[in-house]
XYZ file of C-alpha atoms in Angstrom:
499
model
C -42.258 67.279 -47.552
C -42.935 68.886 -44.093
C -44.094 66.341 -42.145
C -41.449 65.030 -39.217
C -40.343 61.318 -40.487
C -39.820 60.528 -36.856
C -43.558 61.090 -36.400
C -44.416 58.426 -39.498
C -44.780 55.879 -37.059
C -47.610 57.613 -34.451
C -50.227 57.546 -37.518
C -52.427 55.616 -38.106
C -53.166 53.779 -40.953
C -55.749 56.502 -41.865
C -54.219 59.230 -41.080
C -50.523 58.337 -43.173
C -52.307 57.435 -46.381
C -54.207 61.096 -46.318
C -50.151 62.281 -45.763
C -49.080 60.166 -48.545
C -52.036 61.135 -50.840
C -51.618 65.073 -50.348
C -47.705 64.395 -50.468
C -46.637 65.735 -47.266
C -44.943 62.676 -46.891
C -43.301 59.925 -49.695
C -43.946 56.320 -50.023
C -40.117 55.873 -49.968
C -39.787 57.996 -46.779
C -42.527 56.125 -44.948
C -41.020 52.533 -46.136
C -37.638 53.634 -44.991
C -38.327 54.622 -41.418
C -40.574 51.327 -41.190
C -37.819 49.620 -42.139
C -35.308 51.485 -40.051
C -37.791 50.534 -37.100
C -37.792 46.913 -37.941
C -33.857 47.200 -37.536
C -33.190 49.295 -34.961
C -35.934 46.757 -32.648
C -35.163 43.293 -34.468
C -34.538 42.113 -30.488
C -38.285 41.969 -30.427
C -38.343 38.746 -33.073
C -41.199 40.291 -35.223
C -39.844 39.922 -38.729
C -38.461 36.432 -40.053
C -38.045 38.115 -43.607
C -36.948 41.564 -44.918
C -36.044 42.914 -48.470
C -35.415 46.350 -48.475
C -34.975 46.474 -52.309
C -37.971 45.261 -53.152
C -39.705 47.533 -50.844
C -38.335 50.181 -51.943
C -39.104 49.293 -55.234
C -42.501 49.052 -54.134
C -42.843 52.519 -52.405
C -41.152 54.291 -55.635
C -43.938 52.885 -58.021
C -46.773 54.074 -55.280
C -45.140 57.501 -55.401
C -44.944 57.934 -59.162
C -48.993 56.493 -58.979
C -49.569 59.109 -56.337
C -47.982 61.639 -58.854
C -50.183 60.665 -61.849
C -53.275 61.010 -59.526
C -54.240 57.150 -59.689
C -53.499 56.676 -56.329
C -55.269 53.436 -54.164
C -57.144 53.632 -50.649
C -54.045 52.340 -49.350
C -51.318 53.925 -51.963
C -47.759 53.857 -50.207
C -49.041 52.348 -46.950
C -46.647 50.221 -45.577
C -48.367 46.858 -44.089
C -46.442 43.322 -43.038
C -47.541 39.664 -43.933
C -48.025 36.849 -41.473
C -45.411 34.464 -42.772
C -48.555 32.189 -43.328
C -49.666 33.564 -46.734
C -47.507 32.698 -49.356
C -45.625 36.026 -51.323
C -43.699 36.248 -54.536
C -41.179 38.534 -53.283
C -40.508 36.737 -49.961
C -39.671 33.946 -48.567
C -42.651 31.663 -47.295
C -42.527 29.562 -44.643
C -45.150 28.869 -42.164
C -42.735 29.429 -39.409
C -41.388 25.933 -39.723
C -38.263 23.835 -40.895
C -40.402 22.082 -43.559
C -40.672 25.216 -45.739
C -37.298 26.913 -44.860
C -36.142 29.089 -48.377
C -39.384 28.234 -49.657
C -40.087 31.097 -52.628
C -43.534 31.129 -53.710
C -44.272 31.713 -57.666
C -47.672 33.696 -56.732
C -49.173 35.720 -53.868
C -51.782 34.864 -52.062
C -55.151 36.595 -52.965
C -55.207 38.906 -49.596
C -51.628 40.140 -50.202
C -52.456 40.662 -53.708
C -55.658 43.025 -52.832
C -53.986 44.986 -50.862
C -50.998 45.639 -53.321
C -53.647 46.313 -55.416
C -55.067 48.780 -53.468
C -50.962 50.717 -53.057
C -49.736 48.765 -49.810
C -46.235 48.421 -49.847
C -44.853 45.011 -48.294
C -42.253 45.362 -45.431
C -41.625 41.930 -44.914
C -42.597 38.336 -43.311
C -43.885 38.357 -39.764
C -43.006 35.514 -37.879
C -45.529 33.231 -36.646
C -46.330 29.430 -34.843
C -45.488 26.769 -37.544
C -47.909 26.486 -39.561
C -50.300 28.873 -36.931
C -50.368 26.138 -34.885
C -50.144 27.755 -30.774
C -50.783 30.022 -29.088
C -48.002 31.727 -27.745
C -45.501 32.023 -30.808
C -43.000 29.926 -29.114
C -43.395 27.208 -31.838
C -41.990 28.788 -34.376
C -38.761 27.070 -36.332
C -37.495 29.827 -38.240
C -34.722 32.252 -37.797
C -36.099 35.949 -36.949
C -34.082 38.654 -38.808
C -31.125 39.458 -36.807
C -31.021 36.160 -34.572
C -28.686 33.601 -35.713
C -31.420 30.463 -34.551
C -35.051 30.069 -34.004
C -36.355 32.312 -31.239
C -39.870 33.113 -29.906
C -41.723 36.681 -30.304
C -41.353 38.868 -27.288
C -43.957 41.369 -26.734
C -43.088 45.139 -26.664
C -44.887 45.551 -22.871
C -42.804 43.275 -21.241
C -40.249 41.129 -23.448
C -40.118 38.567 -20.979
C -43.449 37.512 -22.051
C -45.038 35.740 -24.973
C -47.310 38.077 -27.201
C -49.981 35.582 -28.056
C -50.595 33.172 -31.077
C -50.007 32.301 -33.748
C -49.978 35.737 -34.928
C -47.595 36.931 -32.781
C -45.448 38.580 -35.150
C -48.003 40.381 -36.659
C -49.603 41.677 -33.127
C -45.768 42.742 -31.939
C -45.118 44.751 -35.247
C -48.106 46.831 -34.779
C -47.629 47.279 -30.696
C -44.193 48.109 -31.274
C -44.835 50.646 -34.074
C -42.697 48.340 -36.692
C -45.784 48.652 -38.931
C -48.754 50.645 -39.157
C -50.649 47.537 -39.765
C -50.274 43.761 -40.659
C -52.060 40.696 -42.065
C -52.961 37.712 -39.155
C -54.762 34.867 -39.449
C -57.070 33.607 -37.127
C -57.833 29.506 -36.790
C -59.234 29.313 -33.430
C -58.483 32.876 -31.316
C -55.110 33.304 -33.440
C -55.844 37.235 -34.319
C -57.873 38.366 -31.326
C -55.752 37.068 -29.002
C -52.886 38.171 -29.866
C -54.396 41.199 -30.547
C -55.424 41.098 -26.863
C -51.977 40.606 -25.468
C -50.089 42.776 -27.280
C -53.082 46.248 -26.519
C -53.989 46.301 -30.606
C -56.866 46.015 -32.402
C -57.915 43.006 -34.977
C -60.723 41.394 -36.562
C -61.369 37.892 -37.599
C -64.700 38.527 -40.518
C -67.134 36.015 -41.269
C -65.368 32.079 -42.438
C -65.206 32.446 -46.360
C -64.931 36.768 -46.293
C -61.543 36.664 -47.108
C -59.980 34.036 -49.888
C -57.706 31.181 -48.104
C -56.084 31.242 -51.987
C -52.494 31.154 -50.796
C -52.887 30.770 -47.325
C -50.826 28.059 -46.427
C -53.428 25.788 -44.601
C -53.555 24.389 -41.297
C -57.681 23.788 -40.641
C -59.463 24.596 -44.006
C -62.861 25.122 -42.273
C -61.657 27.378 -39.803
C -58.750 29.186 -41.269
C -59.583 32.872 -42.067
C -57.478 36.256 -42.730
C -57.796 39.516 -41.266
C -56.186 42.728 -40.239
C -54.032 43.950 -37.100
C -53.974 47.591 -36.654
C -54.081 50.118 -33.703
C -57.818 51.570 -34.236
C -61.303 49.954 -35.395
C -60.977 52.360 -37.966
C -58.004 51.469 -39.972
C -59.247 47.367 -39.431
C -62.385 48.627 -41.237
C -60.234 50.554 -44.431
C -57.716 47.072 -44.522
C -60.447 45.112 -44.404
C -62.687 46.162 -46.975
C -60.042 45.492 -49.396
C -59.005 42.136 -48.218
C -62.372 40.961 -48.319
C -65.022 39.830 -51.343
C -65.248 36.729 -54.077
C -62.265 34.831 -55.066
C -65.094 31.443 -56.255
C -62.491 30.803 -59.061
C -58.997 29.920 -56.884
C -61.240 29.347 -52.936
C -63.499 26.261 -53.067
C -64.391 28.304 -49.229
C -64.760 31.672 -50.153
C -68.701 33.304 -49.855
C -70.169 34.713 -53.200
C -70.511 38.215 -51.729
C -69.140 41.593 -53.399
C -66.791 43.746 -51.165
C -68.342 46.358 -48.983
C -67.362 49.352 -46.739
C -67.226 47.932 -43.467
C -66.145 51.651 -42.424
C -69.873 53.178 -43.642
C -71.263 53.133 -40.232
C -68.705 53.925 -37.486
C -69.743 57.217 -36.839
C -73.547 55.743 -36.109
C -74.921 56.225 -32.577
C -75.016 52.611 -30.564
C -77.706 53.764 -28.451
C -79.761 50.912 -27.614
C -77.645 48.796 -28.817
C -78.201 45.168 -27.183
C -74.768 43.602 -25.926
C -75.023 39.756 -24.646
C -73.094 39.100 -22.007
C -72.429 35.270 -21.714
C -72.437 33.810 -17.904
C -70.027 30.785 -18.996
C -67.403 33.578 -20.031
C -67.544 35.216 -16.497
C -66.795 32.515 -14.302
C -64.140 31.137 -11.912
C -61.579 30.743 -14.290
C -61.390 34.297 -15.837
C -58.128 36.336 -13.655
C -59.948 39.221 -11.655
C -57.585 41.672 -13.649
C -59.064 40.727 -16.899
C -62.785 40.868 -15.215
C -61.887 44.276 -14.508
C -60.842 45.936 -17.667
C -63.621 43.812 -19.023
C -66.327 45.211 -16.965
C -64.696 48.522 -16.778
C -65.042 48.531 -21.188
C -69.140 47.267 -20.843
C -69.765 50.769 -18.700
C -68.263 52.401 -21.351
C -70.955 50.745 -23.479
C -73.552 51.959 -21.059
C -72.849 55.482 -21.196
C -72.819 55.650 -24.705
C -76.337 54.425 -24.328
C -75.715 50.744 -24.815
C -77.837 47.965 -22.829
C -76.400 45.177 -21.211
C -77.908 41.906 -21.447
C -77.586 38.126 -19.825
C -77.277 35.555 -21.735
C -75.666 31.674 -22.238
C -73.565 29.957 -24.460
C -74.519 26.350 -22.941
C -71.581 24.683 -24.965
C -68.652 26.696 -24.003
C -66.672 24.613 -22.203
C -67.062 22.046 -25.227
C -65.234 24.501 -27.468
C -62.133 23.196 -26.923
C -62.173 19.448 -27.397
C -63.976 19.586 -30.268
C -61.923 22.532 -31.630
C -58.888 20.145 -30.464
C -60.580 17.395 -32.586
C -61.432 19.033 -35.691
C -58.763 21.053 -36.427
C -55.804 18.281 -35.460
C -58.145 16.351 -38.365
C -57.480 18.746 -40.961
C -54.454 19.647 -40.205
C -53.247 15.902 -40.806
C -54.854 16.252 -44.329
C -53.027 19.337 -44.990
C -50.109 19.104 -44.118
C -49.674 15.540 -45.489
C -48.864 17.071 -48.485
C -45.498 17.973 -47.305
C -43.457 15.003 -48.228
C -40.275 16.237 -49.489
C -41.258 14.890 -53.073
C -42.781 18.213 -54.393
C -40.941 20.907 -52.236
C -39.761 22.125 -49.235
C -37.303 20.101 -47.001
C -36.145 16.980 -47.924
C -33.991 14.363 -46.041
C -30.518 14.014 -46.877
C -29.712 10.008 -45.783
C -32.685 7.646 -47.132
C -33.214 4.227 -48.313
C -36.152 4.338 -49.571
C -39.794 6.031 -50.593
C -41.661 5.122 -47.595
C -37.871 6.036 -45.112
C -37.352 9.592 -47.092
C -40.955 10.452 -46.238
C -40.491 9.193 -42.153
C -37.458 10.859 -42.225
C -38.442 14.555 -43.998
C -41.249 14.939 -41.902
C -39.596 13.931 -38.144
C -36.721 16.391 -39.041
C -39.184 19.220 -40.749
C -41.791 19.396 -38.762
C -42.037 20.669 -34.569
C -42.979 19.312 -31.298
C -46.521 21.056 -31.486
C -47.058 20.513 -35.454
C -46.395 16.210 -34.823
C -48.708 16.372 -31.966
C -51.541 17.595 -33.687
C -50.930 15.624 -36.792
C -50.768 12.135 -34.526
C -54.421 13.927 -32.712
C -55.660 13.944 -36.085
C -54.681 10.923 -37.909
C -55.989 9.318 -35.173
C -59.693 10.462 -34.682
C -60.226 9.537 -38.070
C -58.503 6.316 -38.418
C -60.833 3.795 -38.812
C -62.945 2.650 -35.641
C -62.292 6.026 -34.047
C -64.272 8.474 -36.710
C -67.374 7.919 -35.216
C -66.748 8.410 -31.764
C -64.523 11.062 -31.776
C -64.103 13.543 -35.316
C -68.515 13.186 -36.489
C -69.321 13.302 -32.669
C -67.127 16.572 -32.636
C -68.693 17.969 -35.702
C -72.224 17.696 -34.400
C -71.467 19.518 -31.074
C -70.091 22.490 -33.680
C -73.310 22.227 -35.087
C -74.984 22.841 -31.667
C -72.097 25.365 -30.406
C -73.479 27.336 -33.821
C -76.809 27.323 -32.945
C -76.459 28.520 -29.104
C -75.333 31.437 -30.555
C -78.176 31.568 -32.945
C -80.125 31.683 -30.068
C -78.336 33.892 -28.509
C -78.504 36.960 -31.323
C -82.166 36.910 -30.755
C -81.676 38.518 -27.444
C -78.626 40.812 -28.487
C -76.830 42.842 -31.455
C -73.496 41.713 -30.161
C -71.717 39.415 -27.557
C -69.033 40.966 -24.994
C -66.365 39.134 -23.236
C -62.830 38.410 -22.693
C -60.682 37.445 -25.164
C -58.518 35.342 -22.910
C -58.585 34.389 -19.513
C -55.574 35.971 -18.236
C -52.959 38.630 -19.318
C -49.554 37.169 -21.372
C -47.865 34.675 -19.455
C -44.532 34.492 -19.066
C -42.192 32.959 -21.767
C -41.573 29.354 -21.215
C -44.291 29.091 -18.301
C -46.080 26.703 -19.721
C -43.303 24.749 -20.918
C -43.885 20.714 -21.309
C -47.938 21.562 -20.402
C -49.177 22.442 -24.025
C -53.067 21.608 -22.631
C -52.289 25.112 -20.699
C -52.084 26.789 -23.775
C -54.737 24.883 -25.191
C -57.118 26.301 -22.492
C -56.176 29.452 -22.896
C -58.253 29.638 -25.906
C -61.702 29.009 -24.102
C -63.324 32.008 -24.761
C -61.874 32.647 -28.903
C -63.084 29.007 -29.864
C -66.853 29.571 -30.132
C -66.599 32.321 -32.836
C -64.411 30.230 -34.881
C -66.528 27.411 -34.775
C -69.573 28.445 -35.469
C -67.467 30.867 -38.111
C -68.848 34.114 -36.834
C -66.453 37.276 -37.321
C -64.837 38.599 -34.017
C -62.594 40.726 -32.731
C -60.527 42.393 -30.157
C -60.355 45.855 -28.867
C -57.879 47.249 -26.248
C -60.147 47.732 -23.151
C -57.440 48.458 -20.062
C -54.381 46.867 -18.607
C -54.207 43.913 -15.974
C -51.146 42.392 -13.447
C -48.029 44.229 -14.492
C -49.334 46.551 -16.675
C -50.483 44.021 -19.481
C -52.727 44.865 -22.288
C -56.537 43.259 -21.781
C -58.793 43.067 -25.211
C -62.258 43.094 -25.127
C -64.050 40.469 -27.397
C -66.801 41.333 -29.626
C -69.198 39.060 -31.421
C -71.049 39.594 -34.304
C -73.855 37.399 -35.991
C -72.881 36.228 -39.452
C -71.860 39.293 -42.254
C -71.819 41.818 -39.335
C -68.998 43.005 -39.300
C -69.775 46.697 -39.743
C -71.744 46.556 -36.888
C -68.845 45.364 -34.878
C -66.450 47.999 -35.982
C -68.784 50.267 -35.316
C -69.135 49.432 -31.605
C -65.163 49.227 -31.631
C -64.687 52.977 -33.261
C -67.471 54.420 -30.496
C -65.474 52.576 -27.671
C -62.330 53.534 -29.140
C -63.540 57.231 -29.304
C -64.644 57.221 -25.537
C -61.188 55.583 -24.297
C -57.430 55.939 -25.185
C -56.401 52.245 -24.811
C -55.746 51.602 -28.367
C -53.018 55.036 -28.166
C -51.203 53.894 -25.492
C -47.952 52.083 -26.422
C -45.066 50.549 -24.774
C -42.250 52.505 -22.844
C -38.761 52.442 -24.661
C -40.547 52.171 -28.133
């Protein structure tokens, strides 16, 4: 082996399984400086569950595959779960109370793919409970190396929050704790994230990727997809994650895999990018415009055109996001009684008391909210006005961007309005982080695949993603315009000091 293993962690996803594949490096090697990483920066509050005996396990029966020439697209690759899809090696918990020790008896489709395909698992990633936030300070479980709950920090400035709920996920990949990681995204939850933390992810079309062993928080909004540092090793993770799974996902589109990497070399010349007016006004922080604007010349030179146009419904994103998904989420997560699994209350009188009792002492702040939000817009009296009312403005939120994509290729934007915020700075004001999703709840509603792409730094050096928006099953197209971005910048290579 002649490769430097202090080096392991400045590939890229790419680049380390060509290492692995021609043997300049081993599996076992690459797992254990990973894992030494995770260790030596578990301050950071990234990983909520480790194993290093499994994983090495792992790595030692992707090296004797490697050996016997049957080695995967991803053979030895070392990649981390959001601690929202369930694993057979790991714990499972949703980030929350409710699910603490919980050991699952199957993976979830995604993780299984990619095992499929040689990953090796590193371990959980901590997350909001049950994805719900967008800040990862709701989380309820102990991060390895903390002895209570404690939010993610992110890598540029730990005195800020790295985005929701994948927050784990965005900080292991920023910090160089993982090559690459799994994320979900509900209503911004990989791309902003992504955003905050200067990485790269992709949210694909609703129903791409199976939801089989994804523990659920909105069923027609949840979707999986990967964190990584380049448009080019999103396109190799996702490829795998992605295609049929009709038998196990009642949600999941009837449409083989496909090389979502086939195309990133193409020109974009002429290439029509929308530009939406409602995602350029007062609200957005003039550092963000910047970077934002700075990224859409980039665009130009390579030959791109800019073009106006609206998304009427914008600004109605966010009730009816804050509608529907507090809806299904009561569903959901009703199943969590303390009959079947998970936490159960010690001191109870009864059926109806152990079931009060399990769920005010397992479940958070943020999760009770949005249960009581749902439970309510569909109670009876209330359905009508509030939860169909909210579905038909989804319905017309979809088709202004129907319209839309017959004037462009792609939509450009911010992916939030501002840079991280401080931790704890929006405190008893959860609306704040609510809003903060303005610009990420579109997509997800009308269940279009977007994603994030570093595009410059705002106030105090913070990372600023650029948003990209693709029409349905486009998400080659969107790489694509990621990989030539990526090629004309160095955004996505620049990392944190002290890392």
């Amino acid at each position: 082996m002649n490769k430097q293993i202090t080096d392991l962690h400045d590939l890229t996803v790419t680049a380390l399984a060509t290492q692995l594949r021609e043997r300049q490096v081993s599996a076992v090697e690459a797992a254990q400086h990973f894992l030494a990483r995770a260790k030596s920066h578990q301050s950071l509050g990234a990983y909520v569950a480790v194993n290093e005996d499994v994983t090495l396990a792992q790595a030692r029966a992707a090296d004797a595959r490697i050996a016997a020439g049957m080695a995967g697209t991803l053979e030895g690759v070392p990649l981390a779960h959001k601690d929202i899809f369930v694993t057979r090696d790991f714990p499972s918990t949703a980030g929350s109370k409710m699910l603490a020790g919980y050991q699952s008896p199957f993976d979830a489709t995604v993780v299984r793919k990619l095992a499929e395909a040689g990953a090796v698992t590193l371990g959980k990633l901590n997350c909001d409970e049950f994805a719900m936030g967008s800040a990862n300070e709701n989380s309820a479980v102990v991060p390895v190396g903390f002895d209570a709950p404690a939010p993610v920090r992110n890598p540029w400035d730990t005195a800020r929050i790295p985005g929701g709920s994948s927050g784990g996920s965005a900080v292991a990949v920023a910090a160089r704790l993982a090559p690459a990681v799994t994320g979900t995204d509900t209503g911004g939850s990989i791309r902003q994230p992504a955003s905050f933390c200067g990485i790269t992810g992709i949210k694909p079309t609703y129903g791409r990727a199976s939801r089989y062993g994804m523990i659920a928080f909105a069923s027609s909004l949840d979707q999986a997809g990967p964190m990584a540092r380049t448009a080019e090793d999103c396109a190799l993770l996702l490829s795998t994650m992605c295609g049929p799974d009709l038998d196990r996902d009642s949600t999941s589109i009837d449409m083989p895999a496909e090389d979502f990497g086939r195309s990133l070399n193409d020109s974009i010349d002429g290439l029509r990018i929308g530009i939406p007016a409602e995602f350029f006004g007062a609200g957005l922080a003039p550092d963000v415009r910047a970077a934002v604007d700075g990224a859409l010349k980039e665009y130009e030179k390579l030959g791109a055109k800019l073009v106006p146009i609206s998304l009427p419904r914008t600004e109605l994103s966010i009730p009816v996001y804050y509608i529907i998904a507090p809806a299904e989420a009561s569903s959901n997560l009703s199943r969590f009684d303390g009959v079947k699994f998970g936490h159960r209350a010690k001191d109870y009188t009864d059926l109806v008391d152990m079931y009060k009792k399990t769920r005010a002492e397992g479940f958070g702040d943020e999760v009770k909210r949005r249960i009581m939000i749902g439970a309510y817009v569909l109670s009876h009296g209330y359905y009508d006005a509030y939860y169909l009312k909210a579905q038909k403005i989804r319905r017309m939120i979809a088709d202004d961007f129907q319209q839309a994509f017959t004037q462009c290729d792609v939509i450009a934007g911010p992916v939030a309005p501002t840079v991280a915020w401080k931790l704890g700075e929006h405190g008893a004001d959860p609306l704040a982080d609510y809003l903060a999703d303005i610009f990420t709840l579109p997509g997800s509603l009308a269940g279009l695949p977007g994603m994030s792409v570093p595009a410059g730094f705002g106030e105090g050096g913070m990372p600023v993603g650029l948003q990209l928006i693709g029409n349905y099953f486009q998400e080659a197209r969107l790489l694509n315009a990621a990989h030539r971005l990526q090629q004309a910048t160095d955004f996505h290579l620049r990392q944190p000091g002290g890392l």
